[in-house]
XYZ file of C-alpha atoms in Angstrom:
152
model
C 79.978 48.090 122.810
C 83.750 48.154 122.618
C 85.559 51.275 124.110
C 87.641 51.703 120.941
C 87.094 50.701 117.320
C 88.449 47.149 116.706
C 91.283 48.383 114.484
C 92.368 50.950 117.038
C 92.288 48.313 119.779
C 94.369 45.976 117.760
C 96.870 48.684 117.024
C 97.241 49.679 120.560
C 97.688 46.005 121.612
C 100.191 45.056 118.777
C 102.342 48.212 119.565
C 102.254 47.406 123.341
C 103.097 43.635 122.604
C 106.043 44.794 120.321
C 107.254 47.306 122.922
C 107.067 44.723 125.727
C 108.952 42.173 123.615
C 111.531 44.898 122.711
C 112.266 45.732 126.231
C 112.413 41.950 127.167
C 109.747 42.333 129.948
C 107.510 39.588 131.086
C 104.473 39.358 128.795
C 100.974 39.779 130.187
C 98.057 37.666 128.953
C 97.240 39.508 125.962
C 93.881 37.839 125.320
C 92.821 39.193 128.820
C 94.241 42.652 128.063
C 92.300 42.723 124.661
C 89.136 41.767 126.632
C 89.826 44.358 129.433
C 90.419 47.104 126.959
C 87.400 46.493 124.912
C 85.166 46.811 127.997
C 83.855 50.315 128.832
C 84.955 51.940 131.942
C 88.125 53.407 133.805
C 89.981 50.213 133.905
C 90.028 50.005 130.184
C 90.996 53.511 129.887
C 93.777 53.124 132.294
C 95.036 49.986 130.433
C 94.887 51.759 127.145
C 96.964 54.752 128.656
C 99.523 52.262 129.869
C 99.773 50.709 126.416
C 100.111 54.163 124.724
C 102.859 55.013 127.159
C 104.619 51.855 126.454
C 104.427 52.409 122.802
C 105.668 55.935 123.086
C 108.634 54.631 125.255
C 109.472 52.093 122.652
C 109.669 54.885 119.947
C 112.017 56.922 122.364
C 114.358 53.850 122.629
C 114.963 53.861 118.736
C 118.645 54.568 118.266
C 117.917 56.266 115.018
C 115.850 59.094 116.664
C 115.851 62.164 114.252
C 112.987 64.110 115.875
C 113.615 63.511 119.691
C 111.459 66.604 120.822
C 108.509 65.229 119.019
C 108.929 61.774 120.535
C 109.592 63.259 123.987
C 106.315 65.296 123.658
C 104.347 62.075 122.820
C 105.778 60.146 125.696
C 104.929 62.992 128.105
C 101.396 63.260 126.607
C 101.056 59.477 127.327
C 102.529 59.770 130.745
C 100.075 62.625 131.685
C 97.133 60.509 130.256
C 98.214 57.554 132.289
C 98.598 59.596 135.469
C 95.225 61.071 134.913
C 93.310 57.829 134.209
C 95.416 56.041 136.854
C 94.291 58.419 139.608
C 90.662 58.356 138.460
C 90.628 54.582 138.445
C 92.279 54.338 141.945
C 89.580 56.979 143.306
C 86.831 54.700 141.885
C 88.527 51.496 143.429
C 89.166 53.211 146.670
C 85.591 54.419 146.809
C 84.398 51.037 146.116
C 86.732 49.444 148.963
C 85.694 52.035 151.437
C 89.006 53.982 151.266
C 91.833 51.446 151.561
C 94.805 53.696 152.800
C 97.446 51.132 151.568
C 96.154 51.203 147.983
C 96.268 54.951 148.025
C 99.924 54.994 149.240
C 100.708 52.418 146.815
C 99.320 54.446 143.914
C 101.003 57.538 145.299
C 104.380 55.875 145.264
C 103.768 54.533 141.603
C 103.041 58.042 140.514
C 106.180 59.524 142.056
C 108.244 56.801 140.311
C 106.585 57.491 137.060
C 107.252 61.399 137.431
C 110.921 60.475 138.360
C 111.521 58.620 135.287
C 109.946 61.236 133.185
C 112.457 63.687 134.566
C 115.374 61.274 133.644
C 114.276 61.476 130.008
C 115.405 65.121 129.973
C 118.777 64.359 131.226
C 121.828 62.293 130.356
C 120.189 59.371 132.031
C 117.547 58.961 129.311
C 118.088 55.118 128.922
C 117.331 54.567 132.461
C 114.088 56.732 132.123
C 113.124 54.695 129.125
C 113.615 51.508 130.908
C 111.769 52.703 133.951
C 108.667 53.937 131.856
C 108.543 50.519 130.243
C 108.780 48.571 133.296
C 106.222 50.682 135.085
C 103.713 50.506 132.082
C 104.012 46.703 131.932
C 103.809 46.538 135.536
C 100.522 48.527 135.739
C 99.148 46.266 132.923
C 99.861 43.189 134.978
C 98.497 44.878 138.034
C 95.089 45.595 136.371
C 94.668 42.145 134.593
C 96.018 39.786 137.335
C 96.174 41.901 140.375
C 99.972 41.707 140.705
C 101.600 44.256 142.910
C 102.478 47.555 141.207
C 106.273 47.549 140.434
C 108.742 49.074 142.758
């Protein structure tokens, strides 16, 4: 049973692919991402949250922004969702691995970077915050799919 209806999964993946392409980031294996998102569990929820943040970040990078507050709210909701699912996923992984302290530290650093880029969205350094959100989102997707290190 798929976590999301097929049309919703396809939409999230397509928007994520377009956003990664827009920012010129290294594309993950989208077939593996689709397969992982369609599986039930914390990993798929975390992937979906990363894809939603990537999509929201792409919308913020649109030069013709008219309703910036609405798009910022969407991006912050996506960031909060990713932080929540990411922490839950990490707890499950750490519990399974018998509390690997280095993974917990790595996750904490990732979350701090995510929050730091979120703050930049509210300043005159918004382009830096947008680029950071995009890089962290795609980096987390790579981490969950292929086991790559989390972005620094």
